[in-house]
Amino acid sequence: MIRVAVVGATGYTGGELLRILLAHPEARVDHVTSESRPGQKLGEIHPFLRARLDLTLESFNAPRIARQCDVAFFALPHGVGSKNIADFVTLGKKAIDLSADFRLKNVKTYEAWYKVKHASPELLKKAVYGLPELYRKDIPGTPLIANPGCYATTTILALTPLVRRKWLVPGSIIVDAKSGVSGAGKKVDPMYLYCEATENFQAYAVAKHRHVPEIEQVLGDQTGRATTLTFVPHLVPMTRGILVTAYGTLKKKMTAAAVRQAFEEDYGGERFIRLLPEGRWPQTKDTAGTNYVDINVTIDERNRRVVVLAALDNLVKGASGQAVQNMNLLFGLPEAMGIK
Amino acid sequence: MIRVAVVGATGYTGGELLRILLAHPEARVDHVTSESRPGQKLGEIHPFLRARLDLTLESFNAPRIARQCDVAFFALPHGVGSKNIADFVTLGKKAIDLSADFRLKNVKTYEAWYKVKHASPELLKKAVYGLPELYRKDIPGTPLIANPGCYATTTILALTPLVRRKWLVPGSIIVDAKSGVSGAGKKVDPMYLYCEATENFQAYAVAKHRHVPEIEQVLGDQTGRATTLTFVPHLVPMTRGILVTAYGTLKKKMTAAAVRQAFEEDYGGERFIRLLPEGRWPQTKDTAGTNYVDINVTIDERNRRVVVLAALDNLVKGASGQAVQNMNLLFGLPEAMGIK
Amino acid sequence: MIRVAVVGATGYTGGELLRILLAHPEARVDHVTSESRPGQKLGEIHPFLRARLDLTLESFNAPRIARQCDVAFFALPHGVGSKNIADFVTLGKKAIDLSADFRLKNVKTYEAWYKVKHASPELLKKAVYGLPELYRKDIPGTPLIANPGCYATTTILALTPLVRRKWLVPGSIIVDAKSGVSGAGKKVDPMYLYCEATENFQAYAVAKHRHVPEIEQVLGDQTGRATTLTFVPHLVPMTRGILVTAYGTLKKKMTAAAVRQAFEEDYGGERFIRLLPEGRWPQTKDTAGTNYVDINVTIDERNRRVVVLAALDNLVKGASGQAVQNMNLLFGLPEAMGIK
Amino acid sequence: MIRVAVVGATGYTGGELLRILLAHPEARVDHVTSESRPGQKLGEIHPFLRARLDLTLESFNAPRIARQCDVAFFALPHGVGSKNIADFVTLGKKAIDLSADFRLKNVKTYEAWYKVKHASPELLKKAVYGLPELYRKDIPGTPLIANPGCYATTTILALTPLVRRKWLVPGSIIVDAKSGVSGAGKKVDPMYLYCEATENFQAYAVAKHRHVPEIEQVLGDQTGRATTLTFVPHLVPMTRGILVTAYGTLKKKMTAAAVRQAFEEDYGGERFIRLLPEGRWPQTKDTAGTNYVDINVTIDERNRRVVVLAALDNLVKGASGQAVQNMNLLFGLPEAMGIK
């Protein structure tokens, strides 16, 4: 039985982690922390956990948690947890960080986009980017997983088969992304009030979103050269789900079947990627509450353009489900345990 | 006082027309028709009209309506009303058609996309495409207005300043469009059931939507050469509203200010186009129930890409509001009367 | 032309007031105030007003506004505006207060429920409770209208024909009320976040809601004796609308027709009350954006119980529309002007 | 391993059953049937099941399914499956019926409310009403479980502690019930279209709902005398969830604590009933996707009235989860297996 701590358990990501871990046959949550509400019962924060997980929130204490747990999930805002993570890892335990702090290899890029000084830059080299479909073999040995962002997971999986094969005209990639409101976390901002968000659709951070460097870094790594894209995120009046519509111009004319074949080659063996039948388009609802990514691809022949659609649940495959997938890999368990 | 008939008054478009006309100081609805429910009271179909508009649905009869009305709005599915429209126009009265039947100049293109034989192809030449911001001067003299589609209105207004100036690389236009569920009309299809549509986001008709030829025809007309684009529509879990995110590659490097200037030149005098302040992105909610199109534009310098966002209410500026705007122009009234 | 000030123009009620007044043929908004955002343009707070109402928010100043306006609407939280209202009224101008401050005749009851000291208790006697359907004749001469609450308006209109006739067993009234989220105002409370409120239904303030004394005061006034009721409000995942389901036990057996007849007698001449045909139940959507109250009534014979259903738009008939109805009465205009 | 058939697998209830059974450690779904879509793959009907449950829909055949399965869940509309159930039970296998067909003991009452002739009235006596909290001990030996309705489950559990103790004035019970749209099943009726149901709230079947006799029968059984109530159901713009607000007049004055004590006595040992802490009201979201019923109770002293609130997920505890709870009891498994 793996003994688990959830550091920062009061947000949506923390709540989803607890929901998943509760059903995991080989994990047991022993510690939940919160700096804002230590001493409170978990069931008051997440009423759906009442009568199911009777724990009390505590303040984070690296030595105590390291003594009693094998792994800690850090579900904190960026810039807040990296010092604690360093302390925890130094004590020989595994950390899975759901924030953006250890995703970017270049500390300057991180500090420019996130506007904070990185507290533990020395750990960046050791962190593995926890997208199992691309970096599965690097995970078991690492002390620290940088769990990918939700937009990044969707976009990278949508585009990897194309960029790996260098089929796209450089600079031609456009990613039009749509996310449910829980993607913003439990932030109390007027923009996320029910009356503001419902029956409304809008773009935000147009061509300037923080997840762009993360996506470009990984796609660049897959294709072996610098890769840029235009990224426009939108807010959908729903709680969960991301759908990415990715566009690229093909260097040469190709059939839809040939493009599709590339996705089958790369993802045919993947447990959590479902390449949909021809003519069926991913919808967020089909992935809700699951760790699946649904993908399909087609060609607009007249413009030599490829269109890839990918959908997932931002709180599961886009955050907590993928984190548990990474935990399974870290501890040598079947990758899908507790999340199938 | 203009005497009005609404032909096909039971759908969402018909209902919205009645809501708008009720507040119009120079129009009076005298006839409402329905082939499926003749004899029923309007208030049973549209309960919000109870105690406000006491009319009974009747079967369409061209001579009777032509005798008693000055103009008829045809809010019917495509392929259903064109014969009736021809009869009505022949009797010397004005018709405003909200279906797709008279939008495409090429009857073969129409028949290929809509899979019906056109009943009155001879009228195509006389019909004016009723997008006042582009074709205002052609409207007053025509007997027949082809009222633009909702996706088409949004997309064309988003792209016209750019294509007119030939600033975009041919074949580089991508239109990622998002519509509320009312865009599909009152169709009783499982896809539009509450439990299917809510908390869900999906694409449909990927790169194959019927509105593409309409958009390409008008943009081609504005730029003087054949224009193609990739168009992907999506379904948003909300009732009203369209947001279009349009992308194009600039032939040469330009500043955001220069691009913005083009929009100000073209739309500065337009009553129903609001070019938003820099950094403010259109949201559908701000246009709900109004005839406004909200637009903004920016540049992604790294990829020499222009991004235009445009939002409107698909039932108002995307259908019934624009139809009343056309009626005002047809009858020499102030263009914004009853819809400001 | 009536010159109008909206004091507290940034909330949902203020926004709705502006939307309504914009279309009013005899009113012109000259001043809008906000203590939190003086100097800001109205279009930044309410983007739907862009290009339609070009005013700048100012700090409230009784003498200046009294000089330039005929009437001021106070759309402030309870306890905040009563001193300003007193100043304004003293200067000889009309005030319409949308808060709860002048609704309760007994200042002790007010202070007990609202937990603030009343700043202008001497005005309570002069204030008229602005429910035109009950107190129409008292409105024209008064300097101060206490505009009714949304729950109170719905409940009082649902029950008045029954309590006036003393048909109900004392103590038997139960009001099960349901409101959209905008009823709580633009409060930034986690409970009103999109992800918390959507796909959720809950009761709150069970049997302890502040609107109870207001309702009991007015029903008591109509029936001539103290009246009590059990009131349970619920939060519906929608923006606008209230539906009240009111239950009472009949003193003696009655037919549905006889009960219905009472409603027809009392409300048959009312412009804004629609008694629905038998078997048709009110739904909030039919009243959205309008000043109508939709009502229907039936009998559960086995339990000698009467059930009344009433629906309205909490921001219109439940607040701003009714306030304009009161303004019309105050100034001798047709009661339905601008809100029909 | 229990071998399971789901008869009528294409609706919301059938889908939810499959979702639950997929995670059940001792059950395996071997057969899924549909009369409207035999031959189709399950993943086409329920895309969330793709890659998780690879079965093909077949036509119902009692002997074949009885040979290969231990139990069949019948998730069919009322009046459709009772003959098949009789055939299946005759072959010695267990049936769990999620329709209303075997809930009412009196066949005349059934036929009056459901307006069909009952095909297998002889089975009514053998059927056990599958509400484990009340009839747990009768379940193991029965061949046929009549799985309770969702409104009935919520209402009965809300009122049982009160009616058992005969604390309520006869005829004083009022049940104001609210349900999400999935309660209506996957019916393609205009009322359930997204644009009709969203941002709307309404009552239906006022004081005439079919579930009334079911509730009255069970409450009568618990209290030992005929019990009547007024029942008004409402439609909430959300997919899942029921909240019932139940009111009754107490025969004599009681404290809230004393009333609460009764609920603790009756439900303290129940695995799936959570009596919430004082002042916390049930919300449907906390029960979504779970088999829990959340309950709380209070007193309105001035009117000697008790108010009980109860919430559950209509597709889980209100249908498929409870059905699996019944299966566990039928086969001697831990009651909460696969649904905790």
Tab-separated table of N, CA, C and O in Angstrom, chain A residues 49-78:
chain	number	residue	atom	x	y	z
A	49	LEU	N	-16.959	14.249	0.042
A	49	LEU	CA	-16.101	13.278	0.726
A	49	LEU	C	-16.625	12.879	2.098
A	49	LEU	O	-16.070	11.975	2.729
A	50	ARG	N	-17.694	13.561	2.553
A	50	ARG	CA	-18.255	13.213	3.863
A	50	ARG	C	-18.510	11.716	3.970
A	50	ARG	O	-19.047	11.117	3.061
A	51	ALA	N	-18.168	11.150	5.091
A	51	ALA	CA	-18.401	9.733	5.370
A	51	ALA	C	-17.545	8.833	4.493
A	51	ALA	O	-17.731	7.620	4.475
A	52	ARG	N	-16.626	9.405	3.747
A	52	ARG	CA	-15.804	8.566	2.883
A	52	ARG	C	-14.321	8.703	3.194
A	52	ARG	O	-13.555	7.762	2.995
A	53	LEU	N	-13.886	9.893	3.611
A	53	LEU	CA	-12.468	10.098	3.887
A	53	LEU	C	-12.402	11.060	5.059
A	53	LEU	O	-12.595	12.259	4.908
A	54	ASP	N	-12.136	10.491	6.226
A	54	ASP	CA	-12.260	11.264	7.458
A	54	ASP	C	-10.881	11.774	7.884
A	54	ASP	O	-10.262	11.230	8.796
A	55	LEU	N	-10.402	12.816	7.221
A	55	LEU	CA	-9.083	13.359	7.548
A	55	LEU	C	-9.214	14.827	7.942
A	55	LEU	O	-10.174	15.495	7.578
A	56	THR	N	-8.202	15.300	8.668
A	56	THR	CA	-8.167	16.703	9.066
A	56	THR	C	-7.013	17.393	8.343
A	56	THR	O	-5.914	16.841	8.255
A	57	LEU	N	-7.283	18.578	7.826
A	57	LEU	CA	-6.245	19.330	7.139
A	57	LEU	C	-5.156	19.752	8.125
A	57	LEU	O	-5.450	20.179	9.242
A	58	GLU	N	-3.913	19.658	7.686
A	58	GLU	CA	-2.803	20.074	8.540
A	58	GLU	C	-1.896	21.013	7.749
A	58	GLU	O	-2.007	21.123	6.529
A	59	SER	N	-1.033	21.686	8.469
A	59	SER	CA	-0.034	22.531	7.825
A	59	SER	C	1.075	21.628	7.279
A	59	SER	O	1.370	20.584	7.854
A	60	PHE	N	1.679	22.004	6.168
A	60	PHE	CA	2.725	21.170	5.568
A	60	PHE	C	3.958	21.140	6.454
A	60	PHE	O	4.431	22.174	6.923
A	61	ASN	N	4.486	19.939	6.646
A	61	ASN	CA	5.717	19.776	7.423
A	61	ASN	C	6.504	18.668	6.747
A	61	ASN	O	6.135	17.484	6.820
A	62	ALA	N	7.577	19.047	6.061
A	62	ALA	CA	8.297	18.090	5.218
A	62	ALA	C	8.779	16.870	5.995
A	62	ALA	O	8.519	15.728	5.581
A	63	PRO	N	9.473	17.039	7.126
A	63	PRO	CA	9.976	15.844	7.809
A	63	PRO	C	8.860	14.904	8.253
A	63	PRO	O	8.962	13.691	8.065
A	64	ARG	N	7.781	15.477	8.809
A	64	ARG	CA	6.718	14.592	9.287
A	64	ARG	C	6.072	13.817	8.148
A	64	ARG	O	5.866	12.604	8.225
A	65	ILE	N	5.798	14.530	7.085
A	65	ILE	CA	5.148	13.842	5.968
A	65	ILE	C	6.112	12.861	5.309
A	65	ILE	O	5.728	11.762	4.904
A	66	ALA	N	7.379	13.230	5.234
A	66	ALA	CA	8.356	12.321	4.622
A	66	ALA	C	8.485	11.036	5.438
A	66	ALA	O	8.723	9.954	4.887
A	67	ARG	N	8.343	11.170	6.751
A	67	ARG	CA	8.426	9.976	7.601
A	67	ARG	C	7.270	9.019	7.340
A	67	ARG	O	7.436	7.810	7.336
A	68	GLN	N	6.100	9.592	7.088
A	68	GLN	CA	4.915	8.737	7.061
A	68	GLN	C	4.346	8.464	5.665
A	68	GLN	O	3.372	7.719	5.536
A	69	CYS	N	4.911	9.101	4.650
A	69	CYS	CA	4.351	8.915	3.304
A	69	CYS	C	5.445	8.517	2.313
A	69	CYS	O	6.620	8.846	2.491
A	70	ASP	N	5.022	7.848	1.248
A	70	ASP	CA	5.962	7.466	0.198
A	70	ASP	C	5.993	8.496	-0.919
A	70	ASP	O	6.995	8.625	-1.626
A	71	VAL	N	4.897	9.195	-1.086
A	71	VAL	CA	4.808	10.144	-2.198
A	71	VAL	C	3.882	11.291	-1.787
A	71	VAL	O	2.931	11.077	-1.036
A	72	ALA	N	4.206	12.470	-2.272
A	72	ALA	CA	3.309	13.603	-2.040
A	72	ALA	C	2.935	14.240	-3.374
A	72	ALA	O	3.796	14.439	-4.239
A	73	PHE	N	1.647	14.513	-3.514
A	73	PHE	CA	1.177	15.296	-4.660
A	73	PHE	C	1.096	16.747	-4.220
A	73	PHE	O	0.472	17.049	-3.187
A	74	PHE	N	1.668	17.640	-4.978
A	74	PHE	CA	1.606	19.065	-4.661
A	74	PHE	C	0.612	19.737	-5.605
A	74	PHE	O	0.899	19.947	-6.773
A	75	ALA	N	-0.548	20.064	-5.074
A	75	ALA	CA	-1.597	20.694	-5.894
A	75	ALA	C	-1.739	22.150	-5.471
A	75	ALA	O	-2.772	22.579	-4.976
A	76	LEU	N	-0.674	22.896	-5.672
A	76	LEU	CA	-0.604	24.287	-5.229
A	76	LEU	C	-0.497	25.212	-6.431
A	76	LEU	O	-0.118	24.786	-7.522
A	77	PRO	N	-0.811	26.485	-6.251
A	77	PRO	CA	-0.576	27.450	-7.334
A	77	PRO	C	0.926	27.511	-7.640
A	77	PRO	O	1.751	27.181	-6.788
A	78	HIS	N	1.274	27.948	-8.833
A	78	HIS	CA	2.689	28.048	-9.199
A	78	HIS	C	3.402	29.025	-8.260
A	78	HIS	O	2.798	29.954	-7.717
